[in-house]
XYZ file of C-alpha atoms in Angstrom:
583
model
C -47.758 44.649 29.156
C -45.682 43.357 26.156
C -44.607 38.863 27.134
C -41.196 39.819 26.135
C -41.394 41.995 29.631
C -41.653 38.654 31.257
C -38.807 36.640 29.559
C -35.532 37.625 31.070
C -36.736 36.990 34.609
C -38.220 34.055 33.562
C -34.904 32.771 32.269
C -33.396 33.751 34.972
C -35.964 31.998 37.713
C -35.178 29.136 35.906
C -31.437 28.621 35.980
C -31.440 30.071 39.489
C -33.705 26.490 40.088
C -31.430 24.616 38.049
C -28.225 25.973 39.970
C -30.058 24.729 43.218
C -30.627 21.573 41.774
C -27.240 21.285 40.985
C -25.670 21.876 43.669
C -27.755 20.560 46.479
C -28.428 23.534 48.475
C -29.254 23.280 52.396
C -31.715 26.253 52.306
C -34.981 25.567 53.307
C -37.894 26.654 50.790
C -39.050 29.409 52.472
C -35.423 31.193 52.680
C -34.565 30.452 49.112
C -37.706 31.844 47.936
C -37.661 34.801 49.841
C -34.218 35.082 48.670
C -34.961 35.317 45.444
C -37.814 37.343 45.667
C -35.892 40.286 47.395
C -33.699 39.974 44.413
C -36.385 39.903 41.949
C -38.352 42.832 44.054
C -34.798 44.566 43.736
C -34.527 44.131 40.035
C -37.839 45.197 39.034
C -37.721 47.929 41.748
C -34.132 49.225 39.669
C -35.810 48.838 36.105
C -38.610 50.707 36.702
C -36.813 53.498 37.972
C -34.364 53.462 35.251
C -37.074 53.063 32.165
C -38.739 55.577 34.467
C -35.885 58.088 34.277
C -35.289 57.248 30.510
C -38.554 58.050 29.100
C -38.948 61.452 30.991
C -35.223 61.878 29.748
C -36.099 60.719 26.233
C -39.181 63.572 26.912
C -37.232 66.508 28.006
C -33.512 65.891 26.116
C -33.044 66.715 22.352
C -31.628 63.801 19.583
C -28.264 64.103 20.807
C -29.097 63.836 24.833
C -30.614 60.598 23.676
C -27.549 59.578 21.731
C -25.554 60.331 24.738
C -27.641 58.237 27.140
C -28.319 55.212 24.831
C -24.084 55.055 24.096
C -23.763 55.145 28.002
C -25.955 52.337 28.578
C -23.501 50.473 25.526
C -20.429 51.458 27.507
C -22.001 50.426 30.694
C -23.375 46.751 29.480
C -19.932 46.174 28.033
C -17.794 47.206 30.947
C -20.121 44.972 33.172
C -20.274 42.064 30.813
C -16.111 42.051 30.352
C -15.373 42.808 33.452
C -17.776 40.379 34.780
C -15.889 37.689 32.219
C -12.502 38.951 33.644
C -13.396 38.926 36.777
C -14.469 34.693 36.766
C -11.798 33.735 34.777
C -8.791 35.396 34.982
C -6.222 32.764 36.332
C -4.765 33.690 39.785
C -1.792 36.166 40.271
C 1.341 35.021 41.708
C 2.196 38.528 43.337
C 3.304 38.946 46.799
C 0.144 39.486 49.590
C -0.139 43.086 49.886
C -0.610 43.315 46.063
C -2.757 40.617 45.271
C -6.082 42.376 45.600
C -5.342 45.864 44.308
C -3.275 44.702 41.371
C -5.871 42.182 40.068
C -9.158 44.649 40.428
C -6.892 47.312 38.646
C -6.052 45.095 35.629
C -9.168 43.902 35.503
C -10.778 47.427 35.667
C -8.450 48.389 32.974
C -8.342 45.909 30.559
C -12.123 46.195 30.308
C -12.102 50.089 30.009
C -9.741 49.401 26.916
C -12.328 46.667 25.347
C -15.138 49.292 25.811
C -13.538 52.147 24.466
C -11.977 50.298 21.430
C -15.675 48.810 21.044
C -17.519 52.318 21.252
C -14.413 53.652 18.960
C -15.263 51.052 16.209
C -18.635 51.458 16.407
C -18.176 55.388 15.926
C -15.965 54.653 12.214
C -18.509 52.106 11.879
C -21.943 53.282 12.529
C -23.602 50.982 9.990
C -22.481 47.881 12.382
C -24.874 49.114 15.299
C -27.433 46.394 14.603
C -24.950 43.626 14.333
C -23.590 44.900 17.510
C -26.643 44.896 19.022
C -27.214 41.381 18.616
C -23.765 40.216 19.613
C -24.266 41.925 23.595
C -27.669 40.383 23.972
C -25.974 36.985 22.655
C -23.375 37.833 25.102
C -26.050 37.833 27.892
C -27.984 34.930 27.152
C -24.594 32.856 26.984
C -23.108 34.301 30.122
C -26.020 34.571 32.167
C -26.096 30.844 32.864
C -22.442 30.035 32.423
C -22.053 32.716 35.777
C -25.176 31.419 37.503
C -23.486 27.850 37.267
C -19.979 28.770 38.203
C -21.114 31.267 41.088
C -23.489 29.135 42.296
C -20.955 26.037 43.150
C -18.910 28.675 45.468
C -21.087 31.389 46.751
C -24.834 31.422 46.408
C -25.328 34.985 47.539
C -23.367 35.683 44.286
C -25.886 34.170 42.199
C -28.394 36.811 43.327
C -25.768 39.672 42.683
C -25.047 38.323 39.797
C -28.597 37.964 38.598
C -29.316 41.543 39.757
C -26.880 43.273 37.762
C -27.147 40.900 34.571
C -30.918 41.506 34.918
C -30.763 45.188 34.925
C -28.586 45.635 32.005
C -30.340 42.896 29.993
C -34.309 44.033 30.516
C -33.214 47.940 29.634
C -34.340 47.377 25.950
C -37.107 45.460 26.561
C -39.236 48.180 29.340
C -41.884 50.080 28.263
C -40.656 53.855 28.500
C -44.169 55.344 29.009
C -43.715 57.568 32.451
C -46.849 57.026 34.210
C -46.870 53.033 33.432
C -43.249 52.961 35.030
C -44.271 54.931 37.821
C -46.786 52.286 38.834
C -44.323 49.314 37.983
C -41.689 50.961 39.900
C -43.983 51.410 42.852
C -45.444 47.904 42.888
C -41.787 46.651 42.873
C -41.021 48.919 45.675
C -43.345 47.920 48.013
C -43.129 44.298 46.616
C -39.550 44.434 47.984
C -40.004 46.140 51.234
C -42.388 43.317 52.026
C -39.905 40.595 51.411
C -36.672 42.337 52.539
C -38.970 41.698 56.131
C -38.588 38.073 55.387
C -34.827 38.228 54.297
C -32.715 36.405 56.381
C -30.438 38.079 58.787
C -27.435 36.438 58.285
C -28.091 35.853 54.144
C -28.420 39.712 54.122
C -25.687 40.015 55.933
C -23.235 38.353 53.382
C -24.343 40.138 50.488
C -24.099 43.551 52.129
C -20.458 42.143 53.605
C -19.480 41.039 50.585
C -20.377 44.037 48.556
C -18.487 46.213 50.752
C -15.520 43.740 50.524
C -15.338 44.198 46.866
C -15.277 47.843 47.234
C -13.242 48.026 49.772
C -10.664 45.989 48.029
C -7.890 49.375 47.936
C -7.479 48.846 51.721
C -6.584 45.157 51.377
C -3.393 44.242 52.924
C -2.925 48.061 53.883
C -1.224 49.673 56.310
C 0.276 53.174 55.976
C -2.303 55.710 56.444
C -1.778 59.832 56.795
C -3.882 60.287 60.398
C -3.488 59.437 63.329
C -4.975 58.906 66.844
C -4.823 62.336 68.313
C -2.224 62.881 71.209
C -1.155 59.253 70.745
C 1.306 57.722 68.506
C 1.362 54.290 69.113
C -0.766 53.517 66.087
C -0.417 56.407 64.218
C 1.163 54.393 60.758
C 0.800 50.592 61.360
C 3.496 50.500 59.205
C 5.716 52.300 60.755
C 4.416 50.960 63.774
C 5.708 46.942 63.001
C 8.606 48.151 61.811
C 9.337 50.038 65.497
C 7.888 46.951 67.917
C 8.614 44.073 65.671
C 12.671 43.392 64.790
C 13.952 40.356 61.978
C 15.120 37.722 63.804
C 17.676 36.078 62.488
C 17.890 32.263 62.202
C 19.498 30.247 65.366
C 23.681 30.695 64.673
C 23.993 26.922 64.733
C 21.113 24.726 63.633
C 20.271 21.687 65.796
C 19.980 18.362 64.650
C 16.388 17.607 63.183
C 13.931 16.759 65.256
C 11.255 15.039 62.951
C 11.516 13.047 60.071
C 8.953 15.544 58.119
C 6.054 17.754 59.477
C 2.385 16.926 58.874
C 0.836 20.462 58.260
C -2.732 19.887 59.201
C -4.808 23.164 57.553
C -8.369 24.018 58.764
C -9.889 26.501 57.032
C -12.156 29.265 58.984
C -11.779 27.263 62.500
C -12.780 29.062 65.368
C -10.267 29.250 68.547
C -13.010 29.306 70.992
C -14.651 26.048 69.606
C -11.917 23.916 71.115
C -13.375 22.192 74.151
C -17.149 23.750 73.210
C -19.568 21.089 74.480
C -22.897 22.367 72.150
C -26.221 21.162 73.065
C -24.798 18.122 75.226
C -22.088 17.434 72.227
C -18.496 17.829 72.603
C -17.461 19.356 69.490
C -13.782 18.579 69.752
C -12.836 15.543 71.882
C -10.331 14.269 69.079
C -8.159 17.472 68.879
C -8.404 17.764 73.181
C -6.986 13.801 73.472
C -4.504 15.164 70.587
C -3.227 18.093 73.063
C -2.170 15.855 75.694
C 0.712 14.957 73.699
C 1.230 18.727 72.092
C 1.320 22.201 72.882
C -1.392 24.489 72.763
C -0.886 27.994 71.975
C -4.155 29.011 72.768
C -3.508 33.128 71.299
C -2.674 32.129 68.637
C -3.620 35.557 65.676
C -3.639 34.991 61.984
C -1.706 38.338 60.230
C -5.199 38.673 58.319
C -8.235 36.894 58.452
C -8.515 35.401 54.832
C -6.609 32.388 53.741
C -4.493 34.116 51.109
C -3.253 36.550 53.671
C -2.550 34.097 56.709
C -0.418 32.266 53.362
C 1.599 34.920 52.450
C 2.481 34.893 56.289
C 3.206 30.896 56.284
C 5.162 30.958 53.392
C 7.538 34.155 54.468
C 7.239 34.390 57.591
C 7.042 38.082 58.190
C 3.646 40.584 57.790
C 5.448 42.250 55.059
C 5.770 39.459 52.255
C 8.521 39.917 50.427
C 8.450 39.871 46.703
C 9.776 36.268 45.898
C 10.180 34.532 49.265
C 7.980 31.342 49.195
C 8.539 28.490 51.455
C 8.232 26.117 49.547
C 11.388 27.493 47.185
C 13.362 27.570 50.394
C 12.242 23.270 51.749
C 13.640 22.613 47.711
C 16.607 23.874 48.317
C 17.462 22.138 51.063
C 16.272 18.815 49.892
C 12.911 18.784 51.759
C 9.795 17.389 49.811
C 6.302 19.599 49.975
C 3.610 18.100 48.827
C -0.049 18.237 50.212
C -3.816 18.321 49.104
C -5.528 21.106 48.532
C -10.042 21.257 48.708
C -9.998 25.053 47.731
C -7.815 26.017 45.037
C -6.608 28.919 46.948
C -4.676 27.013 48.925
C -2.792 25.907 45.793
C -1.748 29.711 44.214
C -1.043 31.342 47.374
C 1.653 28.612 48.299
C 4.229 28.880 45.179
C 5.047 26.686 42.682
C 7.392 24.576 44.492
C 4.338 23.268 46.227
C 3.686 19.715 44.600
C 0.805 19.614 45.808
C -2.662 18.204 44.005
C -6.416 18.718 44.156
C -8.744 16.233 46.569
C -9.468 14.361 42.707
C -12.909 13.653 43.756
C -15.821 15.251 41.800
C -17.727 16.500 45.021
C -14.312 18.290 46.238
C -15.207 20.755 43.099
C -18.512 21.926 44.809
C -18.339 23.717 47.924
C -21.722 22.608 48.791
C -20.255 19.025 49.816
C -18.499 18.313 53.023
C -14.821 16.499 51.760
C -12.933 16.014 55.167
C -13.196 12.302 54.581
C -11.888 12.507 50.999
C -8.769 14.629 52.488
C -8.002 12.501 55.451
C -8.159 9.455 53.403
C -5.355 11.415 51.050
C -3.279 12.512 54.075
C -3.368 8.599 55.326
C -2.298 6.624 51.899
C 0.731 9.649 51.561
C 1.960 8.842 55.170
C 1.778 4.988 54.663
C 3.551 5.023 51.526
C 6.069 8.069 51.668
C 9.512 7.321 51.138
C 10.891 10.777 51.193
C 13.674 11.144 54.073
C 12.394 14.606 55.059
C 9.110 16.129 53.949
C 6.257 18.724 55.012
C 2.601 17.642 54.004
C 0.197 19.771 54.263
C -3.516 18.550 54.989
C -6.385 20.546 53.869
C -9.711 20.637 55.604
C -11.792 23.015 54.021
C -15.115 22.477 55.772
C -15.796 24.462 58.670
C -15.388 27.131 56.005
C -18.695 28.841 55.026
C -21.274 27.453 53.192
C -21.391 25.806 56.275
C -22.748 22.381 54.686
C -24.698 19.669 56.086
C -23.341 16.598 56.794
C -24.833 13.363 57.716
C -22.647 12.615 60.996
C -23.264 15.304 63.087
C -26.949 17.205 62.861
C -27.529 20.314 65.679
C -29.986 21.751 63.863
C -30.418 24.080 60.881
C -29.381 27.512 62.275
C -26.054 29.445 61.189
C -24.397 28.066 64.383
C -26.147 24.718 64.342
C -24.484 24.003 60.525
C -21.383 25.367 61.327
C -20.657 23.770 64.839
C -21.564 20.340 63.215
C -18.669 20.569 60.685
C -16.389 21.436 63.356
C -17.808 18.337 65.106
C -16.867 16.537 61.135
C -13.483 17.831 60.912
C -12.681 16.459 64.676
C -13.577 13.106 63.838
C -11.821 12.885 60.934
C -8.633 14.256 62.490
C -9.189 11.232 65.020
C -8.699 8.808 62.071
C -5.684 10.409 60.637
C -3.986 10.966 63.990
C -3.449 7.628 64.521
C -1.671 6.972 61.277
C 0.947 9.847 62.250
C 4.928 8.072 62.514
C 6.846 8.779 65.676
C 9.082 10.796 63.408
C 6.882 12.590 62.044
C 5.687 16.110 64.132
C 2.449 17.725 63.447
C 1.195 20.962 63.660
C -1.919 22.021 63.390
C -3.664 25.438 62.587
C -6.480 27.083 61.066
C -5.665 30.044 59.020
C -8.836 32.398 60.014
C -11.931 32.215 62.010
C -15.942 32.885 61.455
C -17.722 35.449 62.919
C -20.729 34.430 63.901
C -23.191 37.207 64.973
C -20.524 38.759 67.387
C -20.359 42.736 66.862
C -23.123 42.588 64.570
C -21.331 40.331 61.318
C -20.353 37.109 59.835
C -17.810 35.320 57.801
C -14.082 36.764 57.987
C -12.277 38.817 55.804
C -12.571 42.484 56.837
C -12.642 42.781 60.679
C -10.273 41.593 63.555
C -11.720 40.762 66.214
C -11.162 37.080 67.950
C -14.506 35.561 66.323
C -11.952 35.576 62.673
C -8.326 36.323 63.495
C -7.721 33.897 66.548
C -7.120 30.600 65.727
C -6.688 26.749 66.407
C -2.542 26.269 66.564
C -1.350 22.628 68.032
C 2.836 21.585 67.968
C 3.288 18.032 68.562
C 7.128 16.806 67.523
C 9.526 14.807 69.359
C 11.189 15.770 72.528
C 8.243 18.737 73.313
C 7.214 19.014 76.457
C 3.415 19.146 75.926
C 1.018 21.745 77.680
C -0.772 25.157 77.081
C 0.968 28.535 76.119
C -1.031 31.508 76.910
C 1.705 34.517 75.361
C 0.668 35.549 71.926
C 1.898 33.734 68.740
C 1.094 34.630 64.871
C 0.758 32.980 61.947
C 4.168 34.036 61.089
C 5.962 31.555 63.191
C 4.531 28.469 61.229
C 7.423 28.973 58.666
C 10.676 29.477 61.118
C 8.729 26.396 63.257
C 8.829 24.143 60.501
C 12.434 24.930 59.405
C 13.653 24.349 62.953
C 11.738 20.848 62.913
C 13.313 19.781 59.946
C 16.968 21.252 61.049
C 17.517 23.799 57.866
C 18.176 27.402 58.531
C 15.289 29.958 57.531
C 15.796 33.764 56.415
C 15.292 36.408 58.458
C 11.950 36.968 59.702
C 9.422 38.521 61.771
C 8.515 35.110 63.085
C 10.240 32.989 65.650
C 9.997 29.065 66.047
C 7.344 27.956 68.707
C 9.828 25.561 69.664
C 11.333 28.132 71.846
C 8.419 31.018 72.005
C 9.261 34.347 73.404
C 7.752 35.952 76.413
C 6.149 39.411 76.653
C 5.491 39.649 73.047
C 3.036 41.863 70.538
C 1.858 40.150 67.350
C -0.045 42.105 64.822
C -3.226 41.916 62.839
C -4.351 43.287 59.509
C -7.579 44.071 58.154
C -10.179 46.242 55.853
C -9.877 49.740 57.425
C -8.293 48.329 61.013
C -5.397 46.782 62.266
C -4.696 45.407 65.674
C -1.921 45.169 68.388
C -2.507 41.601 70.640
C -0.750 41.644 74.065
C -0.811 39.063 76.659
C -3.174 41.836 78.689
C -4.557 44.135 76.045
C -6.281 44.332 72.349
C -5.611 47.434 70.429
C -7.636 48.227 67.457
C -6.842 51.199 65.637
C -9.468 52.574 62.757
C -7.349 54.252 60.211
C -10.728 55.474 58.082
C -12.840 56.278 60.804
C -9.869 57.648 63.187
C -11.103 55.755 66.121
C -9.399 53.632 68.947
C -10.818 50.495 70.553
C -9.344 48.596 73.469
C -9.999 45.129 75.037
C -9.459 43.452 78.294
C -8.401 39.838 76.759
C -8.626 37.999 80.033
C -11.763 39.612 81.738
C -13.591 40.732 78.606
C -12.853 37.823 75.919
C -16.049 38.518 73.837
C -14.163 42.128 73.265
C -17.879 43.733 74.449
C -16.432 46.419 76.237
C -14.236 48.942 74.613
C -11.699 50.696 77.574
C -10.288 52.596 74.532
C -11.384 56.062 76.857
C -10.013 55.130 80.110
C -6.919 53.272 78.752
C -5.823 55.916 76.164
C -3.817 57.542 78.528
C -2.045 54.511 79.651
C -0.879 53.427 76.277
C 0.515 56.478 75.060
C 2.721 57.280 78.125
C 5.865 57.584 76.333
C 8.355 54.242 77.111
């Protein structure tokens, strides 16, 4: 075998270690090698099929078969390679919530399919600059292979392996051996190679990638609710759409707005924070004593839904306050207006596109708030403290970002249960609550706070983990706390959504809000539904009932919320009937 067959992995073994380096990884030895070895298993296992398939093809086609395959593979490594490029550093799209993930994957898609045509085009009325060409994509390669490695690697290091995979394959096509039998052996080494390690692949690492991959091609039913079937014999869910439009009504803003009752509103934002941590004492270790002391003196809405269960939806939600999003309704457009500061922190810079421009907000400034494999609570509540001892504004809404209960689910050197999925991620709940105890007590009189967390984690339940594409409780219920003058503290068991935030904070302040789907939690309404988007499902929440309707699949579920809170045990067959009765 020819060294040059060697190379490419090599290269890309080592700035997989570098990237580790880098960043400081958590995983143990054992997981990040096996990690990579599936991948590498997996890349070698691809190759050798595909320089298996091309030299029997190369065998059986004539001159121009080969011509057609070899200008595929051209079209193919530049579409990957721009859209790739695109993909990493196209800036973020103002659009409103329902379009954001279509709109972006179809300009993406298409400016790409223009570079590679116009490329292939060129190189047909110029045939003579094939070499040069040549050259130019595997400089491409070498130059983004460890620019991508870097960048993914400092937010998602699942990605790195993805991206490794499908850099690999197109990079090592020219540099197989295309003799049949010697492929066939390769390719079945590689095989088994990877069926051993996939035996060692983590669980919860396997499922990411596999989550994430379907995410990504999934992305058409993002934000997306009309659908053509429906539920047979029942038309409660029949068009979501349709459906929030029938149950849900505007509400208008109160006729005549009171007097303010706070000064400004500290927004305190936890990212990914589980409802059902609250009051969790794990392995002899109460995880949330801070936030429990801070209830006494606040209401607790304890259903509490997010409108989707990824921060940029649950935004587009907080800064209209409707499921619907509105082309052009930000919040913070509407505070300017009526003289009303908004600035904030931000540790993700999602936080910072999804909220407008009016939001004057600013990144943590510290170099370890750039790499998601550093805890950064600290850094934000020391922001959120030196704004509320030294603003002068007379009415203002701050918004506080804690981004790390949000996966990787980093280590940090407070709180240590142990190195599992649950382990990592209970001690940065533990992280955030402490930290929240030091900025509490710097919070004016004046001043109300409330406090949410814009999605959950699943963590094992139904079989996944992460958010982003289902809805049950594990990722769309979440942590909501209103403490402002004059409120009677104590829990609240009705459901609330995400959309109330906005109409909340407008009421605190004493401006009038638009009309909305939300209402202010000042003055919650009884007997109410709030809704619940997702990839392929959306959901009804009741004080009594969960409805989950499959628009792909054409499937019902239904869950007992007070006897059956781990949503185990679907009633979708016995309760059917019962939901549908018309009134």
């Amino acid at each position: 075998m020819h060294l040059k067959f060697l190379v490419p992995p090599a290269l890309l073994a080592i700035f997989e270690v570098a990237a580790v380096a880098w960043t400081d990884t958590w995983l143990a030895p054992a997981e990040w090698l096996g990690l990579w070895f599936f991948a590498f298993a997996m890349s070698w296992g691809a190759l050798s099929a595909a320089a298996w398939g091309y030299a029997i093809w190369d065998d059986w086609v004539s001159q121009r078969g080969r011509h057609m395959f070899e200008s595929l593979y051209r079209f193919s490594a530049l579409f990957i390679l721009s859209w790739i490029g695109l993909f990493l550093w196209w800036p973020e799209l103002h659009l409103v919530a329902h379009e954001i993930a279509s709109t972006r994957y179809l300009l993406i898609t298409f400016l790409s399919l223009v570079f590679c045509a116009s490329t292939m085009a060129l190189l047909h009325i110029r045939p003579q600059w094939e070499r040069v060409f040549g050259w130019v994509l595997f400089a491409l390669w070498v130059v983004l292979l460890p620019l991508m490695l870097y960048r993914l690697a400092r937010g998602s290091y699942a990605l790195v392996h993805l991206a490794g995979l499908g850099l690999l394959f197109v990079a090592l096509v020219r540099v197989m051996p295309k003799k049949p039998y010697a492929m066939k052996k390769i390719g079945l080494a590689c095989a088994a190679l990877a069926l051993v390690v996939s035996t060692m692949f983590s669980h919860r690492l396997a499922h990411a990638v596999v989550d994430r991959t379907r995410l990504f091609f999934h992305a058409k039913y993002m934000m997306a609710w009309a659908r053509d079937s429906e539920p047979e014999g029942c038309e409660i869910l029949a068009d979501p759409q349709e459906t929030m439009e029938d149950l849900v009504e505007d509400v208008p803003p109160p006729d005549d707005t009171e007097k303010a009752r706070a000064r400004g509103v500290l927004v305190v934002f936890i990212d990914a924070l589980r409802a059902d941590r609250i009051g969790m004492v794990y392995k002899g270790h109460p995880l949330t004593p801070n936030l429990e002391e801070f209830s006494k003196n606040a209401v607790h809405f304890t259903s509490s839904y997010t409108i989707f269960p990824s921060t940029i939806g649950m935004i587009a939600s907080l800064g209209s306050g409707r499921y619907d999003a509105p082309d052009g309704q930000f919040f913070g457009e509407h505070l300017k207006k009526h003289g009303v500061s908004f600035d904030g922190h931000w540790a993700h810079e999602y936080l910072q596109t999804s909220l407008g421009d009016a939001f004057d907000g600013e990144p943590l400034g510290d170099p370890s708030a750039e790499n998601e494999f550093e805890t950064t609570s600290d850094i934000s509540t020391d922001k959120a403290i030196e704004y509320l001892q030294s603003n002068t504004a007379e009415r203002f809404v701050y918004v506080a970002h804690y981004y790390d209960p949000h996966e990787h689910y980093v280590p940090n050197d407070r709180f240590d249960f142990g190195p599992g999925l649950e382990d990592r991620y209970n001690a940065e709940v533990a992280l955030v609550d402490f930290e929240l105890g030091r900025l509490f007590k710097h919070v004016p009189d004046d001043v109300a706070v409330l406090v949410m967390s814009d999605h959950g984690d699943e963590l094992g339940e139904h079989g996944f983990y992460y958010h982003g594409i289902r809805v049950y409780d594990g990722s769309t219920r979440i942590v909501t706390y209103l403490k402002a003058p004059g409120l009677k503290p104590g829990d609240y068991h009705e459901p609330v959504s995400s959309v109330d935030f906005a109409p909340t904070i407008a009421e605190l302040l004493g401006i009038e809000f638009p009309r909305a789907h939300g209402i202010s939690l000042l003055d919650p309404a009884q007997d109410r539904r709030v809704f619940v988007r997702g990839i392929e499902k959306a959901a009804i929440v009741s004080d009594e009932y969960k409805v989950i309707w499959n628009y792909k699949s054409r499937t019902m579920e239904v869950y007992d919320r007070k006897l059956d809170p781990e949503e185990s045990k679907n009633l979708a067959d016995e309760m059917i009937p019962e939901l549908c009765e018309p009134g």
